[in-house]
Coordinates of N, CA and C in Angstrom, one line a residue:
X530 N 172.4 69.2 83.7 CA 173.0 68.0 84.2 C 174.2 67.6 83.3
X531 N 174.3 68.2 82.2 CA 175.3 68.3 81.4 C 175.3 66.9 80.8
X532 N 176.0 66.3 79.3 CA 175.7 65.5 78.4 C 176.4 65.3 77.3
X533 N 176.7 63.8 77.2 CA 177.8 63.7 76.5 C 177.4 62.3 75.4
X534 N 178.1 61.6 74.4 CA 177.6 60.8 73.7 C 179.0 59.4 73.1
X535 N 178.5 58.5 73.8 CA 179.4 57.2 72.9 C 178.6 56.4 72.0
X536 N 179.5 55.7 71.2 CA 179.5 54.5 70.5 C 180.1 53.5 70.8
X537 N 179.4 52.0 70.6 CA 180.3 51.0 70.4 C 179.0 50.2 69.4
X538 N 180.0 49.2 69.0 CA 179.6 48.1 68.0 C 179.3 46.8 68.3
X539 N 178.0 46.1 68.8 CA 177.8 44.9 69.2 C 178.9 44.0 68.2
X540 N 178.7 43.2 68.9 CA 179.4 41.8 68.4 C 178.5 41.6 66.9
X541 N 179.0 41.0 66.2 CA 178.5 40.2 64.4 C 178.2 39.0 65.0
X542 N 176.8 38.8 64.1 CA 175.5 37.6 64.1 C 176.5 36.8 63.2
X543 N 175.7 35.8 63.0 CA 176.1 34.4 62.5 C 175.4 34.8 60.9
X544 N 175.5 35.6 60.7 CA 174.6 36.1 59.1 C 175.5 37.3 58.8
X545 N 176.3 37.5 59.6 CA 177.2 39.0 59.2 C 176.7 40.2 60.2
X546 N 175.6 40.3 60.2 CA 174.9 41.4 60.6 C 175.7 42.2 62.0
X547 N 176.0 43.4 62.1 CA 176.4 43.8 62.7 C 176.3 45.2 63.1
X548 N 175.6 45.4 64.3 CA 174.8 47.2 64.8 C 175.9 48.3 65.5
X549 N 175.7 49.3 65.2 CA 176.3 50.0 66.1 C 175.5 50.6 66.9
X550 N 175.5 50.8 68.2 CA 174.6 51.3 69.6 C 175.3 52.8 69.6
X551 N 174.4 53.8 69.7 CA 175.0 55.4 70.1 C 174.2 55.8 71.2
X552 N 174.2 56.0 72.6 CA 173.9 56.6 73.8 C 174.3 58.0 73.7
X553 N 173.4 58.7 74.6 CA 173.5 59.7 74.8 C 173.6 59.4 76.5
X554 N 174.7 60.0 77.3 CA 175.1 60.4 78.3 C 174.6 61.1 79.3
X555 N 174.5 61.0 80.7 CA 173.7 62.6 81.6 C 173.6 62.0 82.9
X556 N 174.1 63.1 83.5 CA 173.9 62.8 85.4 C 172.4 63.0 85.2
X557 N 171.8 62.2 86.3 CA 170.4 62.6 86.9 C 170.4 62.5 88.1
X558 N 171.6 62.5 89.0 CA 171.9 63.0 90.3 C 173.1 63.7 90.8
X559 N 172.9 64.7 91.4 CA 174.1 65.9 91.5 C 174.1 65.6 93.1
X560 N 175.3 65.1 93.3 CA 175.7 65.1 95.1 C 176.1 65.7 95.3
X561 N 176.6 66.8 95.0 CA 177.7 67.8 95.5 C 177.3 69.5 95.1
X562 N 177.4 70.2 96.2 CA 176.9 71.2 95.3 C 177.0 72.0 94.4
X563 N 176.2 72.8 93.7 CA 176.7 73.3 92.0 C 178.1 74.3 92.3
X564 N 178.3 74.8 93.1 CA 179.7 75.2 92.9 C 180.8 74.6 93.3
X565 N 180.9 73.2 93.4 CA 181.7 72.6 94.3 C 183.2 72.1 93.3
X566 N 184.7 72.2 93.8 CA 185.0 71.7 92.6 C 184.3 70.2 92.2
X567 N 183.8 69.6 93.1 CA 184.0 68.1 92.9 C 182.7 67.8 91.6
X568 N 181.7 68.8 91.3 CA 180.9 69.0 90.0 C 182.0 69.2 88.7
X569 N 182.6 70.3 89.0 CA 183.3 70.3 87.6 C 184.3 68.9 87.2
X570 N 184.3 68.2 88.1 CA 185.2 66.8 88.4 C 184.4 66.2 87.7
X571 N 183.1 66.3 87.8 CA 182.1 65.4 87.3 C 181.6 65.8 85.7
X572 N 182.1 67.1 85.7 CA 182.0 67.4 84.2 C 183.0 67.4 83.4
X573 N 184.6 67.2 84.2 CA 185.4 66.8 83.4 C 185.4 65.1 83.1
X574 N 184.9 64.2 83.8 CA 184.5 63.2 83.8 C 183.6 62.8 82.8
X575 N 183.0 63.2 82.5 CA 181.9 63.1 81.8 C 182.3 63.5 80.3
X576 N 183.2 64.7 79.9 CA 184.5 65.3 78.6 C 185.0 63.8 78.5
X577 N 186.0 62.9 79.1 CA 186.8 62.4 79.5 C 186.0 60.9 78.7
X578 N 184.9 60.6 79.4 CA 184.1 59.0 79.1 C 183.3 59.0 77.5
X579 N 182.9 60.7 77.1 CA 182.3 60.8 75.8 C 183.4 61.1 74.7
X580 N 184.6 61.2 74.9 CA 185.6 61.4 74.1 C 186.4 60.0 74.2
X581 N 186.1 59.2 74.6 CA 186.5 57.9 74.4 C 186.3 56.6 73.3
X582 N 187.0 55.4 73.2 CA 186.8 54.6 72.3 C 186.1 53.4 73.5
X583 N 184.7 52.6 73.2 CA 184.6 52.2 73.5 C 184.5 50.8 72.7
X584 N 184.5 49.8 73.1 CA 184.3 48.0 72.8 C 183.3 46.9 74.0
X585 N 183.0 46.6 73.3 CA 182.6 45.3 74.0 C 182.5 43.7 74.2
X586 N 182.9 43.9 75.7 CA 184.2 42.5 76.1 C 183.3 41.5 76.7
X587 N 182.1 41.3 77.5 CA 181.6 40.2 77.9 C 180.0 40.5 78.6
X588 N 179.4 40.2 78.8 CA 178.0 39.8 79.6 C 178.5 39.4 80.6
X589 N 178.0 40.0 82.0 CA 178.3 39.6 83.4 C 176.9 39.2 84.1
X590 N 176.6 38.1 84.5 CA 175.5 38.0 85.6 C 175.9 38.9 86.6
X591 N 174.4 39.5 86.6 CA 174.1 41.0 87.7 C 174.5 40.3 89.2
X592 N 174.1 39.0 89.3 CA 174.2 38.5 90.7 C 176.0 38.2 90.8
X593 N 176.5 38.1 89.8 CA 178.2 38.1 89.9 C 178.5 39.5 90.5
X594 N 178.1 40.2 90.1 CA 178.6 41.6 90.3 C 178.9 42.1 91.7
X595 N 180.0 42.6 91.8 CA 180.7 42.9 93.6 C 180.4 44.6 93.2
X596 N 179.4 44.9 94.2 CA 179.0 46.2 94.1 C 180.0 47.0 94.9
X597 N 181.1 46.4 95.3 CA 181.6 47.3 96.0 C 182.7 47.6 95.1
X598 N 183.3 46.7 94.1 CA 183.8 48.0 92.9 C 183.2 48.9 91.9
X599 N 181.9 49.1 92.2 CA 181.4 50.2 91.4 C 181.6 51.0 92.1
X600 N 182.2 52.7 91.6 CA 182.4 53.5 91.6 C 182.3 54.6 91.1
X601 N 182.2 56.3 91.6 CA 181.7 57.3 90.6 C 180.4 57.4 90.8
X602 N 179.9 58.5 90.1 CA 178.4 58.9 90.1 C 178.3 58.0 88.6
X603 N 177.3 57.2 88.2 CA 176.5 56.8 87.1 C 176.4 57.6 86.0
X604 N 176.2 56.9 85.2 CA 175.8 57.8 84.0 C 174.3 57.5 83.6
X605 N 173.0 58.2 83.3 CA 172.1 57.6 82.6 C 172.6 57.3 81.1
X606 N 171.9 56.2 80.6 CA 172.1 56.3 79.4 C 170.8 55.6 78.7
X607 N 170.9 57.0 77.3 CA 169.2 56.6 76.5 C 169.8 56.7 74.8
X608 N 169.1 56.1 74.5 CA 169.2 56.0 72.8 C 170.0 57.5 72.4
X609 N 170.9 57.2 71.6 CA 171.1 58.8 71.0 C 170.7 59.5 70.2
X610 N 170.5 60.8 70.0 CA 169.9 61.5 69.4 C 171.3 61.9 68.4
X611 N 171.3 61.0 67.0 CA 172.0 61.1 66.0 C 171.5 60.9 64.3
X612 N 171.9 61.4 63.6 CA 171.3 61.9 62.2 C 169.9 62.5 62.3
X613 N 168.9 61.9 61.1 CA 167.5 62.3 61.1 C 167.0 61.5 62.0
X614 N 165.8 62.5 62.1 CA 164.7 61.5 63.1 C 164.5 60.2 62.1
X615 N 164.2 59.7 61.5 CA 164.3 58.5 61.4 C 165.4 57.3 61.8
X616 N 166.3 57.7 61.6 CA 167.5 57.3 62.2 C 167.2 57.2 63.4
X617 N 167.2 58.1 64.6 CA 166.7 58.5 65.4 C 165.5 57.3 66.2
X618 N 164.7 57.1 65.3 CA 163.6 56.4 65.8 C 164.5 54.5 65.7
X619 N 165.2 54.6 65.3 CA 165.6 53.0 64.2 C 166.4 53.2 66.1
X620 N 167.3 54.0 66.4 CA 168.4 53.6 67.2 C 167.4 53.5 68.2
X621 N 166.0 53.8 68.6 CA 165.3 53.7 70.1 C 165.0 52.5 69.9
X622 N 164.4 51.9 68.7 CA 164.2 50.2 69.0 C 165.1 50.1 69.0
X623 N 166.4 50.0 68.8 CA 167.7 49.1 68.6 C 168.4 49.0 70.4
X624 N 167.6 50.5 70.9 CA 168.2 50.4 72.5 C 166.9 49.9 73.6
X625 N 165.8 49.9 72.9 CA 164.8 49.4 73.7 C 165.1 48.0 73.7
X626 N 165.5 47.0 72.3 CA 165.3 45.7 72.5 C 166.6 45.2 73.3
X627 N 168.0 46.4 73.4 CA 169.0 46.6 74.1 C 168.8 46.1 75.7
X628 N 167.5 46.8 76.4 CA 167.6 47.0 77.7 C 166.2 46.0 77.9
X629 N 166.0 45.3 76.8 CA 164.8 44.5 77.1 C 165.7 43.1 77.3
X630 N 166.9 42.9 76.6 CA 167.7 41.7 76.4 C 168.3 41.8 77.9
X631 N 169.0 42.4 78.4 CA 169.8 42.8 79.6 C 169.1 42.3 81.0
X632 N 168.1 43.0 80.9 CA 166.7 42.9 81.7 C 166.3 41.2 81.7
X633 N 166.0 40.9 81.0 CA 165.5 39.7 80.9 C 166.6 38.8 81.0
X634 N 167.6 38.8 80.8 CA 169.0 38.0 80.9 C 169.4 37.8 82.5
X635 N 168.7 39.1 83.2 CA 169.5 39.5 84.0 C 171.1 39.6 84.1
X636 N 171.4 40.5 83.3 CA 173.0 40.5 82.8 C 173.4 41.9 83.0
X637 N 175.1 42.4 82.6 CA 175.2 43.5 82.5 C 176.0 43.7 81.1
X638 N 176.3 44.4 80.0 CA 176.8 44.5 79.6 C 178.5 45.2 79.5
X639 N 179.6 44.4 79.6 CA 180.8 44.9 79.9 C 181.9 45.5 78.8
X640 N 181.4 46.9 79.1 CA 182.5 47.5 77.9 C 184.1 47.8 78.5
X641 N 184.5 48.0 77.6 CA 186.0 49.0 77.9 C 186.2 50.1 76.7
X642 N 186.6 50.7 77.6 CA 186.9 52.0 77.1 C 188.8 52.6 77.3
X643 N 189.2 53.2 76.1 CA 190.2 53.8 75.8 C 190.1 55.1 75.7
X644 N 190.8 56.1 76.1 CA 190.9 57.3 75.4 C 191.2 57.8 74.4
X645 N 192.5 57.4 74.4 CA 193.3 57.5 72.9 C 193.5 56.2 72.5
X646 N 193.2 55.8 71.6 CA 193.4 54.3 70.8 C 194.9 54.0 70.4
X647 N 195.5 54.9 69.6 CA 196.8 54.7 69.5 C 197.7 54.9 70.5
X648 N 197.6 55.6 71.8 CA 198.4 55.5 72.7 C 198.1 54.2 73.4
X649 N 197.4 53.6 73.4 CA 196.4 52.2 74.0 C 197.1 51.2 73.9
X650 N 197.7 51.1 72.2 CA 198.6 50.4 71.6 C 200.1 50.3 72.3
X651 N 200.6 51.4 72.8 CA 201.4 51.6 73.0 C 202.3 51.5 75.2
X652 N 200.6 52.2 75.5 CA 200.3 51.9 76.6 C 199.1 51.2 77.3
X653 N 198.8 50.3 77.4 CA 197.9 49.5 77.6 C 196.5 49.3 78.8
X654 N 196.3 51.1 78.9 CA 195.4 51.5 80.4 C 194.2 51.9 79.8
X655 N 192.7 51.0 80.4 CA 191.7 51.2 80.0 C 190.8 51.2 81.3
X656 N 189.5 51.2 81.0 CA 188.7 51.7 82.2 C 187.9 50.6 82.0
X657 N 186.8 49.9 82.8 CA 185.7 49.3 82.5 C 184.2 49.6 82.7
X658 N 183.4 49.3 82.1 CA 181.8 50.4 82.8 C 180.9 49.0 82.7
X659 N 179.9 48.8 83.2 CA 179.0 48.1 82.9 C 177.5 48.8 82.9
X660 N 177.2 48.1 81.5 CA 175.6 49.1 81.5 C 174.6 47.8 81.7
X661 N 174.0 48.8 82.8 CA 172.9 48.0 82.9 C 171.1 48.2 83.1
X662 N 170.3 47.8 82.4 CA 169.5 48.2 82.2 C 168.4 48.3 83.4
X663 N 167.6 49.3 83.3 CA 166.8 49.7 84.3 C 165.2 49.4 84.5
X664 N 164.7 49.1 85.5 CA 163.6 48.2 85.5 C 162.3 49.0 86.5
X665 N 161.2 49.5 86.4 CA 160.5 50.3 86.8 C 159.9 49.2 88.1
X666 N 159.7 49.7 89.0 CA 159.3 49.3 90.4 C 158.4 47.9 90.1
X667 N 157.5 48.2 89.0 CA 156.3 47.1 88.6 C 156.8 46.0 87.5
X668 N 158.4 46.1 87.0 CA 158.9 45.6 86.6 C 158.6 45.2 84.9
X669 N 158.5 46.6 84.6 CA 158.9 47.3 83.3 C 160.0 47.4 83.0
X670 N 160.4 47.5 81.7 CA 161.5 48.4 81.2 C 161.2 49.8 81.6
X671 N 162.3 50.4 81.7 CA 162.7 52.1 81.3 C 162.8 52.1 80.2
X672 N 163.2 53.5 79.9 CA 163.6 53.9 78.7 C 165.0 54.0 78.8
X673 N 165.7 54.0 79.7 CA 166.9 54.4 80.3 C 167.7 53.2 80.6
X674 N 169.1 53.2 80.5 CA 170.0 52.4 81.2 C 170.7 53.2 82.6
X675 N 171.6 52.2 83.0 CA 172.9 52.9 83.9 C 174.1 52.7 83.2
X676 N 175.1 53.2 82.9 CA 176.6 52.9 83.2 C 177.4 53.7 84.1
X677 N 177.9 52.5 84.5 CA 178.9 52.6 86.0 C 180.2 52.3 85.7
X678 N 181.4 53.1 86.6 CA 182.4 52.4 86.3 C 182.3 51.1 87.2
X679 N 183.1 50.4 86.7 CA 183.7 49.2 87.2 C 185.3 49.4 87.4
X680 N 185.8 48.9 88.5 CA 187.1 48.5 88.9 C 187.9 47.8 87.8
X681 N 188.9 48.4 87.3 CA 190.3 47.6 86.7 C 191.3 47.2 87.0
X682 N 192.2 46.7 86.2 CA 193.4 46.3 86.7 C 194.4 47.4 87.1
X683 N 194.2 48.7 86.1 CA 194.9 50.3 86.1 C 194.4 50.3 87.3
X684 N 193.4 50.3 88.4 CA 192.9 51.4 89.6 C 193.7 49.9 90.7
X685 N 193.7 50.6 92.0 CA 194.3 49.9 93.4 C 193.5 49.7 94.1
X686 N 193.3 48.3 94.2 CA 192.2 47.8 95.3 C 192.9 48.1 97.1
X687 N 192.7 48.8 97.4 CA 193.4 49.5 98.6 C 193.0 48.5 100.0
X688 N 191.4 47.4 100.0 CA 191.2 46.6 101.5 C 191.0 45.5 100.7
X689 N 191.2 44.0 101.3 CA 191.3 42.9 100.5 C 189.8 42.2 101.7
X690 N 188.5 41.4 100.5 CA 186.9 41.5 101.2 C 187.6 40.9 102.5
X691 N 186.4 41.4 103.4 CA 186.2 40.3 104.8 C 185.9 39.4 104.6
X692 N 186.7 38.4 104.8 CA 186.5 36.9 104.8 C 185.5 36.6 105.3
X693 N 184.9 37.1 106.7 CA 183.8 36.7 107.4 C 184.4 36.7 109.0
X694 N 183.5 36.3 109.9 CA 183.8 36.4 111.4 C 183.0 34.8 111.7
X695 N 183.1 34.7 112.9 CA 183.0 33.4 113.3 C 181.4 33.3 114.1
X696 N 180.9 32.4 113.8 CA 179.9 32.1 114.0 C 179.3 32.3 115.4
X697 N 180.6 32.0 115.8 CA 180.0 31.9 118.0 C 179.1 33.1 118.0
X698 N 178.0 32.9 119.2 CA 177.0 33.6 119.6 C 176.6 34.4 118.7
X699 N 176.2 33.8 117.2 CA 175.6 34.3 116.2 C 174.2 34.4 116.4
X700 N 173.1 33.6 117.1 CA 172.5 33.4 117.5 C 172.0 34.6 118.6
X701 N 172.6 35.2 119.5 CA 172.2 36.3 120.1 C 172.2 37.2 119.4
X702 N 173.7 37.7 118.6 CA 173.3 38.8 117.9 C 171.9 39.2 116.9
X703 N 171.4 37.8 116.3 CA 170.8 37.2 115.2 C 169.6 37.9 115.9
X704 N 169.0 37.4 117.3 CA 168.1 38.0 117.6 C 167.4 39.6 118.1
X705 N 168.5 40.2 118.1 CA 168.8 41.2 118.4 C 168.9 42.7 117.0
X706 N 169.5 42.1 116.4 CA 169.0 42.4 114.6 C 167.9 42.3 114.2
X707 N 167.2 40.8 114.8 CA 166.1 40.6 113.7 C 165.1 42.1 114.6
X708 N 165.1 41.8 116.1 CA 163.9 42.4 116.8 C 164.2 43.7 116.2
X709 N 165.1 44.4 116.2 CA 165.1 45.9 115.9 C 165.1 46.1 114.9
X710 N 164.9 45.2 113.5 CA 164.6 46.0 112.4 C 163.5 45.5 111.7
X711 N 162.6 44.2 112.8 CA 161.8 43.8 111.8 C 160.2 44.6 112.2
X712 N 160.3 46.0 112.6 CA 159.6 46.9 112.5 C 159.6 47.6 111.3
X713 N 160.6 48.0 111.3 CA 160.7 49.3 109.9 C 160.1 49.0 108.9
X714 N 159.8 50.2 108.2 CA 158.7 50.5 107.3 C 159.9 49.8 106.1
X715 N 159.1 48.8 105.1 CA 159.7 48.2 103.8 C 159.4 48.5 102.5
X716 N 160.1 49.3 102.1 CA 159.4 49.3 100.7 C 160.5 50.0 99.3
X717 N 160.0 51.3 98.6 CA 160.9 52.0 97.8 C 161.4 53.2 98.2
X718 N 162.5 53.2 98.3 CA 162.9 54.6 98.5 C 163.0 55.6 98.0
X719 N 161.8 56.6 98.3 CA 162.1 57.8 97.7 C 162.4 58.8 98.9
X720 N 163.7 59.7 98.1 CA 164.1 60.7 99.1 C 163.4 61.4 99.1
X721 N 162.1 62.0 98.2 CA 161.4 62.5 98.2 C 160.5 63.0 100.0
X722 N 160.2 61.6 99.8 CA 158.8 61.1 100.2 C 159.3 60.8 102.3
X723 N 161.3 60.9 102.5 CA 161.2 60.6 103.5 C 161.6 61.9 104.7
X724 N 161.0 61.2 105.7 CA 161.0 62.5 106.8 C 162.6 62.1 106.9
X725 N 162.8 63.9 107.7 CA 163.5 64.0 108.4 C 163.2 65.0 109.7
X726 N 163.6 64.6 110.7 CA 163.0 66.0 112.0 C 164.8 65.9 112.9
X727 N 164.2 67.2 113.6 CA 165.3 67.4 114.5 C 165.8 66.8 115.0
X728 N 164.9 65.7 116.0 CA 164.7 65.1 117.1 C 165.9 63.7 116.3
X729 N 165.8 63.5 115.2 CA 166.4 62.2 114.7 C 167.9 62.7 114.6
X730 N 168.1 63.8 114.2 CA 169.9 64.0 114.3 C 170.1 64.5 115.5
X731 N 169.4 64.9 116.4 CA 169.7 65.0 117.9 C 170.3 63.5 118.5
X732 N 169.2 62.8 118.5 CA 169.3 61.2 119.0 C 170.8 60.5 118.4
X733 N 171.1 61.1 116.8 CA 172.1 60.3 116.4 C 173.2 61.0 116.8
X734 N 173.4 62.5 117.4 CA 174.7 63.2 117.5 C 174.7 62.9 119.0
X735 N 173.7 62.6 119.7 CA 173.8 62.1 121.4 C 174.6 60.6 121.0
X736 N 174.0 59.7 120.2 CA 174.6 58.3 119.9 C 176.2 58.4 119.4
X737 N 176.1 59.2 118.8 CA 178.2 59.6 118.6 C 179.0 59.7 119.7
X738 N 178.1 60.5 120.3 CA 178.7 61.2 121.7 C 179.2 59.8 122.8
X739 N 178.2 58.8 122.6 CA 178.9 57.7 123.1 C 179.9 57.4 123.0
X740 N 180.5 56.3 124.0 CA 182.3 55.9 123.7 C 182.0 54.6 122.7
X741 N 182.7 54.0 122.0 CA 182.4 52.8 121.0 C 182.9 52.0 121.2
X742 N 182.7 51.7 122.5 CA 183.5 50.3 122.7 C 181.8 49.7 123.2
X743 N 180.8 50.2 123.5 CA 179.8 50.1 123.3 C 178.8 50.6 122.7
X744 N 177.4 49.7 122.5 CA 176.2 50.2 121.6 C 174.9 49.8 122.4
X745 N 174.6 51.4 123.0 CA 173.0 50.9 123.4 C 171.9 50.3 122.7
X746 N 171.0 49.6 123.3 CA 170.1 48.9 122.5 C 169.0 49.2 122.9
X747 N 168.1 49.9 122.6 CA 166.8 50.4 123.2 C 166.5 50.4 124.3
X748 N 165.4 50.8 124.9 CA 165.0 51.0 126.3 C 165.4 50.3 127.7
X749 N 166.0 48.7 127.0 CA 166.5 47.9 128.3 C 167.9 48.2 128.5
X750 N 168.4 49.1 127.2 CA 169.8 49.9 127.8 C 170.7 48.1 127.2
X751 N 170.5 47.4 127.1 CA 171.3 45.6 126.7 C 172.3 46.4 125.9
X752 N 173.7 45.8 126.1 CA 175.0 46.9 125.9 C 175.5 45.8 125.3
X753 N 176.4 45.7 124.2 CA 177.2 44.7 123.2 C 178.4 45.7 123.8
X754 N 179.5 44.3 124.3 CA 180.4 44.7 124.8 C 181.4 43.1 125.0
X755 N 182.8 43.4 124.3 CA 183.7 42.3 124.0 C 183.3 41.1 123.6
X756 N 182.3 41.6 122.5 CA 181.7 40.1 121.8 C 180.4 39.6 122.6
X757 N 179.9 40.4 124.0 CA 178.6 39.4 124.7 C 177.7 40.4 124.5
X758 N 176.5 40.0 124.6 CA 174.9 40.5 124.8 C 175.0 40.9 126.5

């Protein structure tokens, strides 16, 4: 999955005290297949984020966070494996009480990162990631974080959000939503664990085949068409 390693330096306590955090880097999901270029994209990406300088600029509430500028495949990230094992053992508490503070804050931690520091000076283009810590289904800690990029001022926001649409006949569609999905099975997703059959990408390549200026609605055939039920 290939693996890489940063530093950055918490902020200084009111006593002086001041830690340095070292991660160790790693895809634990490959979307693309192993010979694709868009893997080696992801391993030059990965060269590219562990050869960097990073800092840290603010704590973000998780519920602030607009998931639609994260971007990129994730990085796991776990305590690093640096000097002796003792050392070693000192940086796992230091990243356990890391992802215990996060967690419990519900926060994210907002770094930035440079490539080259002295060109940085000179040219002022940086990336942003936020790491955030990972919570086991029963609502543990992991052992593990995420970092993600985040959207900067350097990258082009190319669609400006939907403002929203207008309320009229909210109420029909409303029930029409709830009825069809307040069947479905609720819970965690594992890809593992989910079917797939023929019969289901048949039904959805017949549903393409449709014109889209309409959308059947189960059995009674009820067609959404210029805004009416």
């Amino acid at each position: 999955s290939g693996a890489g390693r940063i530093s950055f330096d918490l902020p200084e306590t009111l006593d002086g005290t001041q830690c340095s955090v070292t991660l160790d880097l790693s895809y634990s999901v490959l979307p693309y297949p192993c010979n694709s270029p868009a893997v080696q994209g992801m391993v030059d990406d990965l060269r590219s984020v562990t050869s960097s300088y990073f800092e840290v600029v603010q704590l973000a509430p998780l519920s602030s966070v607009d998931m639609s500028l994260i971007y990129g495949v994730s990085f796991t990230a776990r305590a690093g494996l640096e000097g002796d094992l003792e050392q070693f053992r000192e940086m796992q508490k230091l990243v356990r009480e890391l992802w215990r503070y996060l967690a419990s804050q519900d926060v994210a931690l907002v770094l930035r990162s440079v490539e080259n520091y002295c060109d940085y000076q000179k040219n002022p283009v940086s990336s942003l990631f936020l790491l955030i810590a990972q919570v086991t289904p029963d609502g543990n800690i992991a052992g593990n974080g995420l970092l993600c990029r985040y959207v900067s001022k350097s990258n082009q926001i190319l669609e400006k959000p939907d403002v929203g649409v207008s309320d009229e006949a909210a109420d029909d569609y409303g029930e029409v939503i709830s009825t069809s999905l307040d069947f479905l099975d609720k819970g965690i997703v594992n890809p593992l664990l989910l079917k797939e059959t023929e019969d289901d990408f048949t039904e959805i390549y017949n549903t393409n085949e449709q014109s889209f200026s309409s959308v059947r609605c189960g059995s009674n055939k009820k067609t959404v068409d210029n805004g009416r039920v």
